[in-house]
Coordinates of C-alpha atoms in Angstrom, one line a residue:
M1 CA 162.3 249.3 88.4
K2 CA 162.9 246.3 90.5
T3 CA 165.7 246.8 93.3
L4 CA 169.2 246.2 92.2
G5 CA 169.7 243.7 95.2
A6 CA 166.8 241.4 93.9
L7 CA 168.0 241.4 90.4
C8 CA 171.4 240.7 91.1
G9 CA 170.8 238.2 94.1
A10 CA 171.0 235.0 91.7
V11 CA 174.5 235.9 90.5
T12 CA 176.1 232.8 92.3
L13 CA 177.8 231.0 89.7
M14 CA 181.5 231.0 88.7
L15 CA 183.8 230.1 86.0
L16 CA 185.0 226.6 86.8
A17 CA 187.6 226.6 84.1
L18 CA 189.7 228.7 81.9
S19 CA 189.2 226.7 78.8
P20 CA 187.5 228.6 76.1
G21 CA 183.8 228.1 76.3
A22 CA 183.8 227.2 80.2
V23 CA 180.9 229.4 80.9
A24 CA 177.7 228.8 83.0
A25 CA 174.7 227.8 81.4
D26 CA 172.9 231.0 82.6
R27 CA 175.3 233.2 81.1
A28 CA 173.9 236.4 82.9
D29 CA 175.0 234.5 86.0
Y30 CA 178.8 233.7 85.5
A31 CA 181.6 235.5 87.0
L32 CA 185.2 236.0 86.9
P33 CA 187.8 233.6 88.1
S34 CA 190.0 234.4 91.3
L35 CA 192.3 237.3 90.8
A36 CA 195.2 234.9 91.1
T37 CA 194.0 232.8 88.2
Q38 CA 193.1 236.0 86.3
E39 CA 197.0 237.0 86.7
A40 CA 198.0 233.7 85.4
L41 CA 195.9 233.6 82.4
R42 CA 197.0 237.0 81.5
D43 CA 200.5 236.2 81.9
S44 CA 200.3 232.9 80.0
T45 CA 198.4 234.6 77.0
L46 CA 200.9 237.3 76.8
E47 CA 203.6 234.6 76.5
R48 CA 202.0 232.8 73.9
R49 CA 201.1 236.0 72.0
I50 CA 204.9 236.9 71.8
E51 CA 205.9 233.3 71.0
Q52 CA 203.1 232.6 68.3
L53 CA 202.1 236.0 66.9
L54 CA 205.1 238.6 67.2
P55 CA 207.8 237.0 65.0
S56 CA 205.6 236.7 61.9
L57 CA 204.2 240.0 62.6
M58 CA 207.7 241.6 62.7
R59 CA 208.6 240.1 59.6
R60 CA 205.4 241.3 57.7
A61 CA 206.2 244.5 58.7
G62 CA 210.0 244.3 57.8
I63 CA 211.1 245.2 61.5
D64 CA 214.0 243.6 63.0
V65 CA 214.4 245.6 66.2
W66 CA 211.3 247.2 68.0
L67 CA 211.6 249.7 71.0
L68 CA 209.0 250.5 73.3
I69 CA 209.8 253.1 75.6
A70 CA 207.8 254.8 78.3
R71 CA 208.0 256.6 81.7
E72 CA 205.9 255.7 84.9
Y73 CA 202.3 257.0 84.4
N74 CA 202.9 258.3 80.9
D75 CA 202.6 254.8 79.5
D76 CA 202.7 253.9 75.9
P77 CA 199.6 251.9 75.2
V78 CA 201.3 249.4 73.3
L79 CA 203.9 248.9 75.8
Q80 CA 201.3 248.2 78.4
T81 CA 200.1 245.3 76.6
F82 CA 203.7 243.8 77.1
L83 CA 203.6 244.4 80.9
P84 CA 203.2 241.8 83.6
A85 CA 199.7 241.3 85.2
R86 CA 201.3 242.7 88.1
W87 CA 202.4 245.9 86.7
P88 CA 199.7 248.4 86.2
T89 CA 202.4 251.0 84.6
A90 CA 205.8 251.2 83.5
R91 CA 208.4 251.7 86.2
R92 CA 210.5 254.8 86.3
R93 CA 211.8 254.6 82.6
T94 CA 211.1 251.2 80.9
I95 CA 212.7 250.4 77.6
L96 CA 211.7 247.0 76.0
L97 CA 213.8 246.0 73.2
I98 CA 212.5 243.1 70.7
H99 CA 214.8 241.5 68.2
D100 CA 214.0 239.3 65.7
R101 CA 217.0 237.0 65.1
G102 CA 215.3 235.1 62.4
P103 CA 213.3 231.8 62.1
E104 CA 215.6 229.4 63.6
A105 CA 217.0 231.9 66.6
G106 CA 213.7 233.4 67.4
L107 CA 213.2 236.5 69.3
E108 CA 215.5 238.2 71.8
T109 CA 213.5 240.3 74.2
L110 CA 215.3 242.6 76.7
A111 CA 214.6 245.3 79.4
F112 CA 216.5 248.3 79.6
A113 CA 215.2 249.2 82.9
R114 CA 216.4 248.6 86.6
Y115 CA 214.1 245.6 86.7
P116 CA 213.3 242.8 84.5
V117 CA 210.0 242.9 83.0
G118 CA 208.2 239.6 82.7
R119 CA 210.0 237.4 80.2
F120 CA 212.1 240.6 79.3
K121 CA 215.3 240.0 80.8
A122 CA 217.3 242.9 82.5
A123 CA 220.0 244.1 80.2
W124 CA 221.1 247.2 81.9
D125 CA 223.5 247.4 84.8
P126 CA 223.4 250.9 86.3
E127 CA 226.5 250.2 88.5
A128 CA 228.4 249.4 85.2
E129 CA 226.9 252.1 82.9
P130 CA 225.0 254.7 84.8
D131 CA 223.7 256.2 81.5
Q132 CA 220.5 253.9 80.4
W133 CA 220.5 255.6 76.9
A134 CA 224.2 254.8 76.4
A135 CA 223.6 251.1 77.5
L136 CA 220.8 250.8 75.0
A137 CA 222.8 252.6 72.2
A138 CA 225.6 250.2 72.7
K139 CA 223.5 247.2 72.4
L140 CA 222.1 248.6 69.1
E141 CA 225.4 249.2 67.8
A142 CA 226.2 245.7 68.4
L143 CA 223.1 244.4 66.7
D144 CA 223.5 246.6 63.7
P145 CA 219.9 246.4 62.9
R146 CA 218.2 247.3 59.3
V147 CA 215.3 249.2 61.1
V148 CA 214.9 250.4 64.5
A149 CA 211.1 250.8 64.8
V150 CA 209.5 253.2 67.6
N151 CA 205.9 253.9 68.4
R152 CA 205.3 257.0 66.2
S153 CA 202.3 257.4 64.1
E154 CA 200.3 259.9 62.4
N155 CA 197.1 257.8 61.8
F156 CA 196.8 255.5 65.0
A157 CA 196.7 257.2 68.4
L158 CA 197.6 253.6 69.9
A159 CA 200.6 253.3 67.7
D160 CA 201.8 256.9 68.9
G161 CA 202.8 256.2 72.5
L162 CA 206.3 257.4 72.3
S163 CA 206.5 260.7 73.8
S164 CA 208.6 263.6 72.1
T165 CA 210.9 264.0 75.2
E166 CA 211.8 260.2 75.1
Y167 CA 212.1 260.2 71.2
A168 CA 214.6 263.3 71.4
Q169 CA 216.7 261.7 74.1
L170 CA 216.8 258.3 72.1
A171 CA 217.7 260.1 69.0
A172 CA 220.3 262.1 70.8
A173 CA 222.1 258.8 72.2
L174 CA 222.3 257.2 68.9
S175 CA 225.0 257.4 66.2
P176 CA 224.2 259.1 63.0
A177 CA 223.7 256.0 61.1
L178 CA 221.5 254.3 63.7
R179 CA 219.5 257.4 63.9
G180 CA 218.9 257.3 60.3
R181 CA 217.4 253.9 60.6
L182 CA 214.5 255.1 63.1
A183 CA 211.4 254.2 61.6
S184 CA 207.6 254.2 62.5
A185 CA 206.4 250.7 64.1
E186 CA 203.1 251.7 62.9
P187 CA 202.2 248.5 60.9
L188 CA 203.9 246.3 63.6
A189 CA 202.2 248.1 66.5
V190 CA 198.8 247.8 64.8
G191 CA 199.2 244.2 63.9
W192 CA 200.2 243.4 67.3
L193 CA 197.3 244.9 68.8
E194 CA 194.7 243.8 66.5
T195 CA 195.8 240.0 65.8
R196 CA 194.0 237.3 68.2
L197 CA 195.0 234.0 69.4
P198 CA 192.2 231.1 69.1
E199 CA 192.1 231.2 72.7
E200 CA 191.4 235.0 72.9
R201 CA 188.7 234.7 70.1
A202 CA 187.0 232.1 72.4
R203 CA 187.4 234.3 75.4
H204 CA 186.0 237.2 73.4
G205 CA 182.9 235.2 72.6
E206 CA 182.4 234.4 76.3
A207 CA 182.6 238.2 76.9
V208 CA 180.1 239.0 74.3
A209 CA 177.9 236.4 75.5
L210 CA 177.9 238.0 78.9
A211 CA 177.1 241.5 77.3
H212 CA 174.1 240.0 75.2
A213 CA 172.8 238.4 78.5
L214 CA 173.0 241.5 80.4
L215 CA 171.2 243.3 77.6
A216 CA 168.7 240.9 77.4
E217 CA 167.9 241.1 81.3
G218 CA 168.3 244.8 81.2
L219 CA 165.8 245.5 78.1
S220 CA 163.0 243.6 79.7
S221 CA 160.2 244.1 82.4
A222 CA 162.4 242.5 85.1
V223 CA 164.1 245.9 85.1
V224 CA 162.3 248.7 83.2
T225 CA 158.7 249.5 84.4
P226 CA 157.3 251.6 81.6
G227 CA 155.9 255.1 82.7
E228 CA 158.4 254.9 85.6
T229 CA 161.8 253.8 84.6
R230 CA 164.2 256.6 83.2
T231 CA 166.6 255.8 80.5
D232 CA 169.4 257.3 83.0
D233 CA 168.2 254.5 85.4
L234 CA 168.9 251.8 82.9
A235 CA 172.1 253.0 82.2
W236 CA 173.1 252.8 85.8
W237 CA 171.4 249.5 86.1
F238 CA 174.0 248.0 83.5
L239 CA 176.9 249.7 85.4
E240 CA 175.8 248.3 88.8
A241 CA 175.2 244.9 87.1
L242 CA 178.9 244.8 85.9
R243 CA 180.0 245.9 89.2
D244 CA 178.5 242.9 91.0
R245 CA 180.3 240.6 88.7
G246 CA 183.4 242.2 89.1
L247 CA 183.7 243.7 86.0
T248 CA 183.6 247.4 84.6
S249 CA 182.5 249.1 81.4
W250 CA 185.0 251.1 79.2
F251 CA 182.5 253.9 78.6
H252 CA 179.1 255.1 80.4
P253 CA 176.4 253.1 78.8
S254 CA 174.1 255.2 76.5
V255 CA 170.3 254.7 76.7
S256 CA 168.0 256.6 74.4
V257 CA 164.3 256.3 73.0
Q258 CA 162.8 257.1 69.7
R259 CA 159.1 258.2 70.0
V260 CA 156.4 258.4 67.5
G261 CA 155.5 262.2 66.6
V262 CA 159.0 263.3 68.1
T263 CA 161.3 264.3 65.2
D264 CA 164.6 266.1 64.5
E265 CA 165.2 268.9 61.9
S266 CA 165.5 266.2 59.2
G267 CA 162.4 264.7 60.1
E268 CA 163.5 261.5 61.4
A269 CA 162.7 260.4 64.9
K270 CA 164.9 262.2 67.5
S271 CA 166.9 260.3 70.0
L272 CA 165.6 261.2 73.6
Y273 CA 167.9 260.7 76.6
N274 CA 167.3 261.1 80.3
V275 CA 163.2 260.7 79.7
V276 CA 160.9 258.3 81.4
I277 CA 160.5 255.3 78.9
E278 CA 156.9 254.9 77.8
P279 CA 154.8 252.3 76.1
G280 CA 155.4 252.4 72.2
D281 CA 158.8 253.7 72.5
L282 CA 161.9 252.2 70.8
V283 CA 164.5 251.7 73.4
H284 CA 168.4 251.8 72.1
V285 CA 171.3 250.7 74.4
D286 CA 175.0 251.2 73.7
F287 CA 177.1 249.1 76.0
G288 CA 180.5 247.9 76.3
L289 CA 182.5 245.7 79.1
R290 CA 186.0 244.8 79.9
Y291 CA 186.2 241.0 80.5
L292 CA 189.7 239.3 80.9
G293 CA 191.7 241.8 78.9
L294 CA 189.4 242.0 76.1
Y295 CA 186.3 244.6 75.3
T296 CA 183.1 244.4 73.9
D297 CA 180.9 247.2 72.1
T298 CA 177.2 246.4 71.5
Q299 CA 174.1 248.1 70.6
Q300 CA 170.7 246.6 70.7
M301 CA 167.0 247.8 70.5
A302 CA 163.8 247.0 72.3
Y303 CA 160.3 247.9 71.8
V304 CA 157.9 248.7 74.9
L305 CA 154.6 247.1 74.3
P306 CA 151.4 249.0 75.0
P307 CA 149.3 247.9 78.0
G308 CA 147.4 244.6 77.3
V309 CA 149.3 243.7 74.4
D310 CA 152.0 240.8 74.5
R311 CA 152.9 240.3 70.9
A312 CA 155.2 242.4 68.7
P313 CA 153.7 244.5 66.0
P314 CA 154.4 243.0 62.4
W315 CA 156.5 246.1 61.5
L316 CA 159.2 245.3 63.9
A317 CA 160.3 242.3 62.1
A318 CA 160.8 244.2 58.9
A319 CA 162.7 246.9 60.6
M320 CA 165.1 244.5 62.1
A321 CA 165.4 242.9 58.8
R322 CA 166.7 245.9 57.3
G323 CA 169.3 246.4 60.0
N324 CA 170.3 242.7 59.7
R325 CA 170.6 243.0 55.7
L326 CA 172.9 246.0 56.1
Q327 CA 175.1 244.1 58.4
D328 CA 175.2 241.4 55.7
L329 CA 176.2 243.8 52.9
L330 CA 179.0 245.1 55.1
T331 CA 180.4 241.9 56.4
N332 CA 180.2 240.3 52.8
A333 CA 182.4 243.0 51.7
F334 CA 185.3 241.9 53.9
R335 CA 188.3 240.8 52.0
T336 CA 192.0 240.2 53.3
G337 CA 193.9 243.1 52.1
R338 CA 191.0 245.6 51.3
S339 CA 191.2 248.8 53.2
G340 CA 188.5 249.8 55.3
N341 CA 187.7 252.5 52.9
A342 CA 187.2 249.9 50.2
V343 CA 185.0 247.9 52.4
L344 CA 182.9 250.9 53.1
R345 CA 182.6 251.7 49.5
A346 CA 181.4 248.2 48.7
A347 CA 178.9 248.0 51.3
L348 CA 177.3 251.4 50.8
G349 CA 177.3 250.8 47.0
A350 CA 175.4 247.5 47.6
A351 CA 173.0 249.1 50.1
A352 CA 172.1 252.0 47.8
A353 CA 171.6 249.3 45.0
E354 CA 168.8 247.8 47.2
G355 CA 167.4 251.0 48.3
L356 CA 168.7 250.6 51.9
G357 CA 169.3 253.9 53.6
G358 CA 171.5 254.1 56.6
A359 CA 175.2 254.6 57.7
I360 CA 178.1 252.4 58.6
Y361 CA 180.6 253.3 61.1
T362 CA 182.3 249.9 62.0
H363 CA 185.7 249.8 64.2
P364 CA 188.3 247.3 65.2
L365 CA 187.8 245.5 68.5
G366 CA 189.8 243.6 71.0
L367 CA 192.6 244.9 73.5
H368 CA 190.8 248.4 73.3
G369 CA 187.2 249.3 72.5
H370 CA 187.8 251.5 69.7
A371 CA 190.8 249.6 68.8
A372 CA 193.6 249.7 66.3
G373 CA 193.1 248.5 62.7
P374 CA 191.2 249.7 59.6
T375 CA 188.4 252.2 60.4
I376 CA 185.1 251.5 58.2
G377 CA 183.4 254.6 58.0
M378 CA 182.4 257.1 60.7
W379 CA 178.8 258.5 61.2
D380 CA 180.0 261.8 59.8
Q381 CA 182.5 260.5 57.2
Q382 CA 180.5 258.4 54.9
G383 CA 183.0 259.2 52.1
G384 CA 185.7 257.3 53.8
V385 CA 188.4 258.3 56.5
P386 CA 191.9 259.1 55.3
G387 CA 194.7 257.3 57.1
P388 CA 192.9 254.8 59.4
G389 CA 190.5 253.9 56.6
D390 CA 193.4 253.1 54.3
Y391 CA 194.7 250.4 56.5
P392 CA 194.1 247.0 55.0
L393 CA 192.1 244.0 56.6
Y394 CA 194.2 241.1 58.1
P395 CA 192.9 237.6 59.3
N396 CA 192.4 237.0 62.9
T397 CA 190.9 240.1 63.7
A398 CA 187.7 241.6 65.5
Y399 CA 185.6 244.4 64.8
A400 CA 182.4 246.0 66.1
I401 CA 179.8 246.0 63.3
E402 CA 178.4 249.2 64.0
L403 CA 175.7 250.8 61.7
Y404 CA 172.1 252.1 61.4
A405 CA 169.5 251.4 58.8
S406 CA 166.4 253.7 58.3
Y407 CA 163.0 252.7 58.3
A408 CA 159.5 254.1 58.2
P409 CA 157.2 252.2 60.5
P410 CA 153.7 252.3 58.9
P411 CA 151.8 253.2 62.1
W412 CA 154.1 256.1 62.5
G413 CA 152.8 258.1 59.7
G414 CA 156.1 258.3 57.4
Q415 CA 158.4 259.3 60.3
R416 CA 161.5 257.3 59.9
V417 CA 163.4 255.6 62.7
R418 CA 166.9 254.3 63.0
I419 CA 167.6 250.7 63.5
K420 CA 170.8 251.2 65.3
L421 CA 172.8 248.1 65.8
E422 CA 176.3 247.0 66.8
E423 CA 177.4 243.3 67.0
D424 CA 181.0 242.1 67.7
A425 CA 182.1 239.8 65.1
F426 CA 185.6 238.0 64.0
F427 CA 187.2 238.0 60.7
D428 CA 189.4 234.7 59.9
G429 CA 190.7 235.9 56.5
E430 CA 187.8 234.6 54.6
A431 CA 184.5 235.2 56.3
V432 CA 183.1 237.4 59.3
T433 CA 181.5 235.4 62.1
Y434 CA 179.4 237.0 64.9
L435 CA 181.2 236.1 68.3
D436 CA 178.0 235.3 70.2
G437 CA 175.4 235.7 67.3
R438 CA 173.6 238.9 66.8
Q439 CA 170.3 240.6 67.4
T440 CA 167.6 239.5 64.7
A441 CA 164.3 240.4 66.8
F442 CA 163.4 243.4 69.1
H443 CA 163.6 242.8 72.9
L444 CA 160.1 243.2 74.1
I445 CA 159.3 245.1 77.3
R446 CA 155.8 244.6 78.6
S447 CA 153.8 247.3 80.2
P448 CA 152.0 246.8 83.6

């Protein structure tokens, strides 16, 4: 394995602008803008999300008042997405109130806290009313909303951020009439988390381009020396490569190999971890990074050429084609308003009709890695996922198209392998588009 310093010494180019697509020609070499610029970008994007997305999302959900409540270091994941870039956590008790006053007047955004919170104006004067809850209750009485939505959800952990203590204190502070109007903000919270602005879509594409470039470098003989490099060495290389670019992963990369003659109980090739990568292996990497507030989640595969061989064997193309075909059958099943479970059924039915074996376990992607939105199968729930799988697809949302197709390479004597792929894509309400293309051929790692 080459030394990390030599591999990363070429990392010198910077993003010269913040406009979508402003990336260096060599995608593996671009780096983040300054911290001050990142802060300005994050705060300006948040302002546009509130102005351009939130009113329609509130009306779609039928919610006129949304409360987001958390205490310091016990954050609500949705409230975190409303905090200014300089706030790593809620302070003391932070209560944000969002009131939809209608299409003409727009949103009223208030903070019942000791401090203003970004665009949320301070609405509580502790000197005049020492009781924070009483101040909030008085405002709600004046607004007389139809629904007071709070972040409680049985189906989505990300929409379930209101602690039991805070909920009990809120309910105790409200009049019986207002208490009866408390409702789950689940459809609004999920809609807020999953919906992207055009500029976020473009930025997400930049993030995936960087992930793809790092995967192409990592799955090459520039990094892997067959017979010497261990799978764990390669996983650590990805983390170090991110660190050198000022980025982090949201999970530890997973690197494994499938090897001829090594099977599990079902007779399929067994995924081997923490082993030396050898000629003839199929190498699989699962890798996800954080980039300017957005997450990627990508899985790609490589083949290790035997010594003296510089061309891919013909069966590799057939194997990848099966994985790509299953991706197509899945994305062709996307429809606005169709539930994740319905998409799963349609895709698996189409795959069965073509004799295409495998499994689908696709999830939303965006402000989180395993993000809020419709779940489209899990590896151990191919019959559907009650709750998250019943949620419908909406436009302007992103997904990690994650699955595997089964294939028996002729030289492997009938032993089946899994072509495990995951590519990040965007659904505009009509069609699914990969944010930076997808893998259509195995990476090739040459042996010395």
